[in-house]
Amino acid sequence: MRVSQPRTKQDFAAYYQLRWEVLRAPWRQPVGSERDDLEDAAYHLVAQSEAGELLGVARLHWNSSEQAQIRYMAVREASRNQGVGKLLLDALEQEARRRGAREIILHARESVTGFYRANGYELVSPSHILFGEIQHYFMKKNLVR
């Protein structure tokens, strides 16, 4: 597996397609709902197999000079529990540290809070409910060692 930033228009099309397929399509949300106003300023990553198959995607943006936020992390169902999420998460944290972030926050779906906790994130509180049914939790990780 390898992690890299999407570069071309084609790379970004595949990136957003996977985000939509995993995070929006199962809840009948329209194409375009997988994006927000921070896309141009964010740091995007893709995880691919050695054969070039897109396995997962993730995004990091900055809320302040010291706080980064992970959003839209998605791993193809057939690629889960194979280290794809960990690879993406480690790369996001490395970039956040490189740019001086002292902490990373996120709002995790209930189904993945265990993954984030296993990777050092603290569950702070219940957050919002997406699409009237997907409970999210506010989580954070201190990056200062």
PDB file of C-alpha atoms in Angstrom:
ATOM      1  CA  MET A   1       0.000   0.000   0.000  1.00  0.00           C
ATOM      2  CA  ARG A   2       1.063   3.561  -0.562  1.00  0.00           C
ATOM      3  CA  VAL A   3      -0.271   6.915   0.566  1.00  0.00           C
ATOM      4  CA  SER A   4      -0.033  10.048  -1.540  1.00  0.00           C
ATOM      5  CA  GLN A   5      -1.808  13.292  -2.269  1.00  0.00           C
ATOM      6  CA  PRO A   6      -4.206  13.347  -5.216  1.00  0.00           C
ATOM      7  CA  ARG A   7      -2.741  15.622  -7.879  1.00  0.00           C
ATOM      8  CA  THR A   8      -4.653  15.474 -11.128  1.00  0.00           C
ATOM      9  CA  LYS A   9      -8.277  16.186 -11.959  1.00  0.00           C
ATOM     10  CA  GLN A  10      -8.713  12.426 -12.470  1.00  0.00           C
ATOM     11  CA  ASP A  11      -7.148  11.696  -9.048  1.00  0.00           C
ATOM     12  CA  PHE A  12      -9.564  14.085  -7.350  1.00  0.00           C
ATOM     13  CA  ALA A  13     -12.554  12.683  -9.249  1.00  0.00           C
ATOM     14  CA  ALA A  14     -11.750   9.183  -7.938  1.00  0.00           C
ATOM     15  CA  TYR A  15     -11.081  10.588  -4.465  1.00  0.00           C
ATOM     16  CA  TYR A  16     -14.453  12.343  -4.228  1.00  0.00           C
ATOM     17  CA  GLN A  17     -16.234   9.346  -5.771  1.00  0.00           C
ATOM     18  CA  LEU A  18     -14.968   7.042  -3.037  1.00  0.00           C
ATOM     19  CA  ARG A  19     -15.883   9.581  -0.354  1.00  0.00           C
ATOM     20  CA  TRP A  20     -19.401   9.775  -1.729  1.00  0.00           C
ATOM     21  CA  GLU A  21     -19.752   5.983  -2.119  1.00  0.00           C
ATOM     22  CA  VAL A  22     -18.696   5.261   1.470  1.00  0.00           C
ATOM     23  CA  LEU A  23     -19.942   8.281   3.406  1.00  0.00           C
ATOM     24  CA  ARG A  24     -23.020   9.496   1.528  1.00  0.00           C
ATOM     25  CA  ALA A  25     -24.520   7.022  -0.969  1.00  0.00           C
ATOM     26  CA  PRO A  26     -25.687   4.475   1.673  1.00  0.00           C
ATOM     27  CA  TRP A  27     -27.894   7.245   3.116  1.00  0.00           C
ATOM     28  CA  ARG A  28     -29.169   8.355  -0.310  1.00  0.00           C
ATOM     29  CA  GLN A  29     -27.349  11.677  -0.177  1.00  0.00           C
ATOM     30  CA  PRO A  30     -26.699  13.502  -3.456  1.00  0.00           C
ATOM     31  CA  VAL A  31     -23.370  13.647  -5.223  1.00  0.00           C
ATOM     32  CA  GLY A  32     -21.699  16.824  -4.019  1.00  0.00           C
ATOM     33  CA  SER A  33     -22.726  16.290  -0.382  1.00  0.00           C
ATOM     34  CA  GLU A  34     -19.299  14.723   0.201  1.00  0.00           C
ATOM     35  CA  ARG A  35     -17.636  18.134  -0.207  1.00  0.00           C
ATOM     36  CA  ASP A  36     -17.575  21.403   1.706  1.00  0.00           C
ATOM     37  CA  ASP A  37     -16.161  24.916   1.438  1.00  0.00           C
ATOM     38  CA  LEU A  38     -12.748  23.949   2.838  1.00  0.00           C
ATOM     39  CA  GLU A  39     -11.681  21.548   0.060  1.00  0.00           C
ATOM     40  CA  ASP A  40      -9.281  23.953  -1.646  1.00  0.00           C
ATOM     41  CA  ALA A  41      -7.432  24.773   1.576  1.00  0.00           C
ATOM     42  CA  ALA A  42      -7.325  21.202   2.929  1.00  0.00           C
ATOM     43  CA  TYR A  43      -4.675  18.489   2.789  1.00  0.00           C
ATOM     44  CA  HIS A  44      -6.010  15.411   0.973  1.00  0.00           C
ATOM     45  CA  LEU A  45      -4.654  11.858   0.982  1.00  0.00           C
ATOM     46  CA  VAL A  46      -5.387   8.635  -0.848  1.00  0.00           C
ATOM     47  CA  ALA A  47      -4.313   5.095  -0.004  1.00  0.00           C
ATOM     48  CA  GLN A  48      -3.804   2.799  -2.960  1.00  0.00           C
ATOM     49  CA  SER A  49      -2.838  -0.805  -3.479  1.00  0.00           C
ATOM     50  CA  GLU A  50       0.391  -1.570  -5.317  1.00  0.00           C
ATOM     51  CA  ALA A  51      -1.808  -2.170  -8.389  1.00  0.00           C
ATOM     52  CA  GLY A  52      -3.205   1.370  -8.085  1.00  0.00           C
ATOM     53  CA  GLU A  53      -6.656   0.485  -6.679  1.00  0.00           C
ATOM     54  CA  LEU A  54      -8.051   3.249  -4.491  1.00  0.00           C
ATOM     55  CA  LEU A  55      -8.575   1.798  -1.004  1.00  0.00           C
ATOM     56  CA  GLY A  56      -9.213   4.823   1.177  1.00  0.00           C
ATOM     57  CA  VAL A  57      -9.239   8.608   1.398  1.00  0.00           C
ATOM     58  CA  ALA A  58      -8.880  11.214   4.133  1.00  0.00           C
ATOM     59  CA  ARG A  59      -8.708  14.959   4.611  1.00  0.00           C
ATOM     60  CA  LEU A  60      -7.078  17.316   7.087  1.00  0.00           C
ATOM     61  CA  HIS A  61      -7.817  20.996   7.514  1.00  0.00           C
ATOM     62  CA  TRP A  62      -6.811  23.641  10.031  1.00  0.00           C
ATOM     63  CA  ASN A  63      -9.135  25.340  12.490  1.00  0.00           C
ATOM     64  CA  SER A  64      -6.227  27.419  13.831  1.00  0.00           C
ATOM     65  CA  SER A  65      -2.447  27.370  13.678  1.00  0.00           C
ATOM     66  CA  GLU A  66      -2.423  24.851  16.531  1.00  0.00           C
ATOM     67  CA  GLN A  67      -5.494  22.737  15.778  1.00  0.00           C
ATOM     68  CA  ALA A  68      -6.052  20.440  12.807  1.00  0.00           C
ATOM     69  CA  GLN A  69      -9.256  18.539  12.059  1.00  0.00           C
ATOM     70  CA  ILE A  70      -9.765  15.232  10.262  1.00  0.00           C
ATOM     71  CA  ARG A  71     -12.855  14.934   8.090  1.00  0.00           C
ATOM     72  CA  TYR A  72     -14.166  12.629   5.409  1.00  0.00           C
ATOM     73  CA  MET A  73     -11.986   9.635   6.222  1.00  0.00           C
ATOM     74  CA  ALA A  74     -13.348   6.689   4.257  1.00  0.00           C
ATOM     75  CA  VAL A  75     -12.058   3.193   3.568  1.00  0.00           C
ATOM     76  CA  ARG A  76     -13.600   0.939   0.953  1.00  0.00           C
ATOM     77  CA  GLU A  77     -15.539  -1.825   2.765  1.00  0.00           C
ATOM     78  CA  ALA A  78     -13.486  -4.640   1.193  1.00  0.00           C
ATOM     79  CA  SER A  79     -10.285  -2.940   2.433  1.00  0.00           C
ATOM     80  CA  ARG A  80     -11.232  -2.460   6.078  1.00  0.00           C
ATOM     81  CA  ASN A  81      -9.245  -4.063   8.900  1.00  0.00           C
ATOM     82  CA  GLN A  82      -6.181  -4.278   6.664  1.00  0.00           C
ATOM     83  CA  GLY A  83      -4.249  -1.255   7.933  1.00  0.00           C
ATOM     84  CA  VAL A  84      -5.556   1.275   5.386  1.00  0.00           C
ATOM     85  CA  GLY A  85      -7.127   3.550   7.985  1.00  0.00           C
ATOM     86  CA  LYS A  86      -4.044   3.395  10.217  1.00  0.00           C
ATOM     87  CA  LEU A  87      -1.798   4.286   7.287  1.00  0.00           C
ATOM     88  CA  LEU A  88      -3.959   7.306   6.408  1.00  0.00           C
ATOM     89  CA  LEU A  89      -4.286   8.401  10.035  1.00  0.00           C
ATOM     90  CA  ASP A  90      -0.534   8.216  10.653  1.00  0.00           C
ATOM     91  CA  ALA A  91       0.141  10.283   7.521  1.00  0.00           C
ATOM     92  CA  LEU A  92      -2.431  12.925   8.542  1.00  0.00           C
ATOM     93  CA  GLU A  93      -0.914  13.184  12.014  1.00  0.00           C
ATOM     94  CA  GLN A  94       2.567  13.505  10.546  1.00  0.00           C
ATOM     95  CA  GLU A  95       1.439  16.370   8.306  1.00  0.00           C
ATOM     96  CA  ALA A  96      -0.361  18.080  11.194  1.00  0.00           C
ATOM     97  CA  ARG A  97       2.793  17.893  13.322  1.00  0.00           C
ATOM     98  CA  ARG A  98       4.936  19.112  10.423  1.00  0.00           C
ATOM     99  CA  ARG A  99       2.743  22.209  10.156  1.00  0.00           C
ATOM    100  CA  GLY A 100       2.832  22.895  13.887  1.00  0.00           C
ATOM    101  CA  ALA A 101      -0.545  21.562  15.081  1.00  0.00           C
ATOM    102  CA  ARG A 102      -0.642  20.758  18.775  1.00  0.00           C
ATOM    103  CA  GLU A 103      -3.855  18.737  18.571  1.00  0.00           C
ATOM    104  CA  ILE A 104      -6.158  17.034  16.112  1.00  0.00           C
ATOM    105  CA  ILE A 105      -9.908  16.898  16.556  1.00  0.00           C
ATOM    106  CA  LEU A 106     -12.576  14.957  14.697  1.00  0.00           C
ATOM    107  CA  HIS A 107     -16.207  13.913  14.855  1.00  0.00           C
ATOM    108  CA  ALA A 108     -16.279  10.130  14.514  1.00  0.00           C
ATOM    109  CA  ARG A 109     -19.192   7.932  13.657  1.00  0.00           C
ATOM    110  CA  GLU A 110     -20.045   5.653  16.565  1.00  0.00           C
ATOM    111  CA  SER A 111     -18.966   2.606  14.548  1.00  0.00           C
ATOM    112  CA  VAL A 112     -15.339   3.826  14.322  1.00  0.00           C
ATOM    113  CA  THR A 113     -14.730   5.309  17.771  1.00  0.00           C
ATOM    114  CA  GLY A 114     -12.876   2.116  18.755  1.00  0.00           C
ATOM    115  CA  PHE A 115     -10.461   2.590  15.860  1.00  0.00           C
ATOM    116  CA  TYR A 116      -9.660   6.144  16.905  1.00  0.00           C
ATOM    117  CA  ARG A 117      -9.366   5.217  20.592  1.00  0.00           C
ATOM    118  CA  ALA A 118      -6.912   2.449  19.667  1.00  0.00           C
ATOM    119  CA  ASN A 119      -4.862   5.148  17.921  1.00  0.00           C
ATOM    120  CA  GLY A 120      -4.665   7.488  20.899  1.00  0.00           C
ATOM    121  CA  TYR A 121      -7.776   9.637  20.477  1.00  0.00           C
ATOM    122  CA  GLU A 122      -9.843  10.580  23.499  1.00  0.00           C
ATOM    123  CA  LEU A 123     -13.624  10.437  23.273  1.00  0.00           C
ATOM    124  CA  VAL A 124     -14.721  13.819  24.627  1.00  0.00           C
ATOM    125  CA  SER A 125     -18.497  13.886  24.172  1.00  0.00           C
ATOM    126  CA  PRO A 126     -21.404  12.982  21.908  1.00  0.00           C
ATOM    127  CA  SER A 127     -21.486  15.322  18.946  1.00  0.00           C
ATOM    128  CA  HIS A 128     -24.133  15.514  16.245  1.00  0.00           C
ATOM    129  CA  ILE A 129     -26.450  13.007  14.587  1.00  0.00           C
ATOM    130  CA  LEU A 130     -25.963  12.909  10.820  1.00  0.00           C
ATOM    131  CA  PHE A 131     -28.912  12.202   8.510  1.00  0.00           C
ATOM    132  CA  GLY A 132     -31.105  11.679  11.577  1.00  0.00           C
ATOM    133  CA  GLU A 133     -29.461   8.355  12.428  1.00  0.00           C
ATOM    134  CA  ILE A 134     -25.635   8.336  12.549  1.00  0.00           C
ATOM    135  CA  GLN A 135     -24.395   9.305  16.003  1.00  0.00           C
ATOM    136  CA  HIS A 136     -21.053  11.105  15.981  1.00  0.00           C
ATOM    137  CA  TYR A 137     -18.631  11.702  18.846  1.00  0.00           C
ATOM    138  CA  PHE A 138     -16.200  14.551  19.354  1.00  0.00           C
ATOM    139  CA  MET A 139     -12.688  13.125  19.765  1.00  0.00           C
ATOM    140  CA  LYS A 140      -9.246  14.667  20.095  1.00  0.00           C
ATOM    141  CA  LYS A 141      -5.582  13.782  20.281  1.00  0.00           C
ATOM    142  CA  ASN A 142      -2.752  15.803  21.753  1.00  0.00           C
ATOM    143  CA  LEU A 143       0.155  15.855  19.305  1.00  0.00           C
ATOM    144  CA  VAL A 144       2.680  17.402  21.679  1.00  0.00           C
ATOM    145  CA  ARG A 145       5.048  14.800  23.041  1.00  0.00           C
TER     146      ARG A 145
END
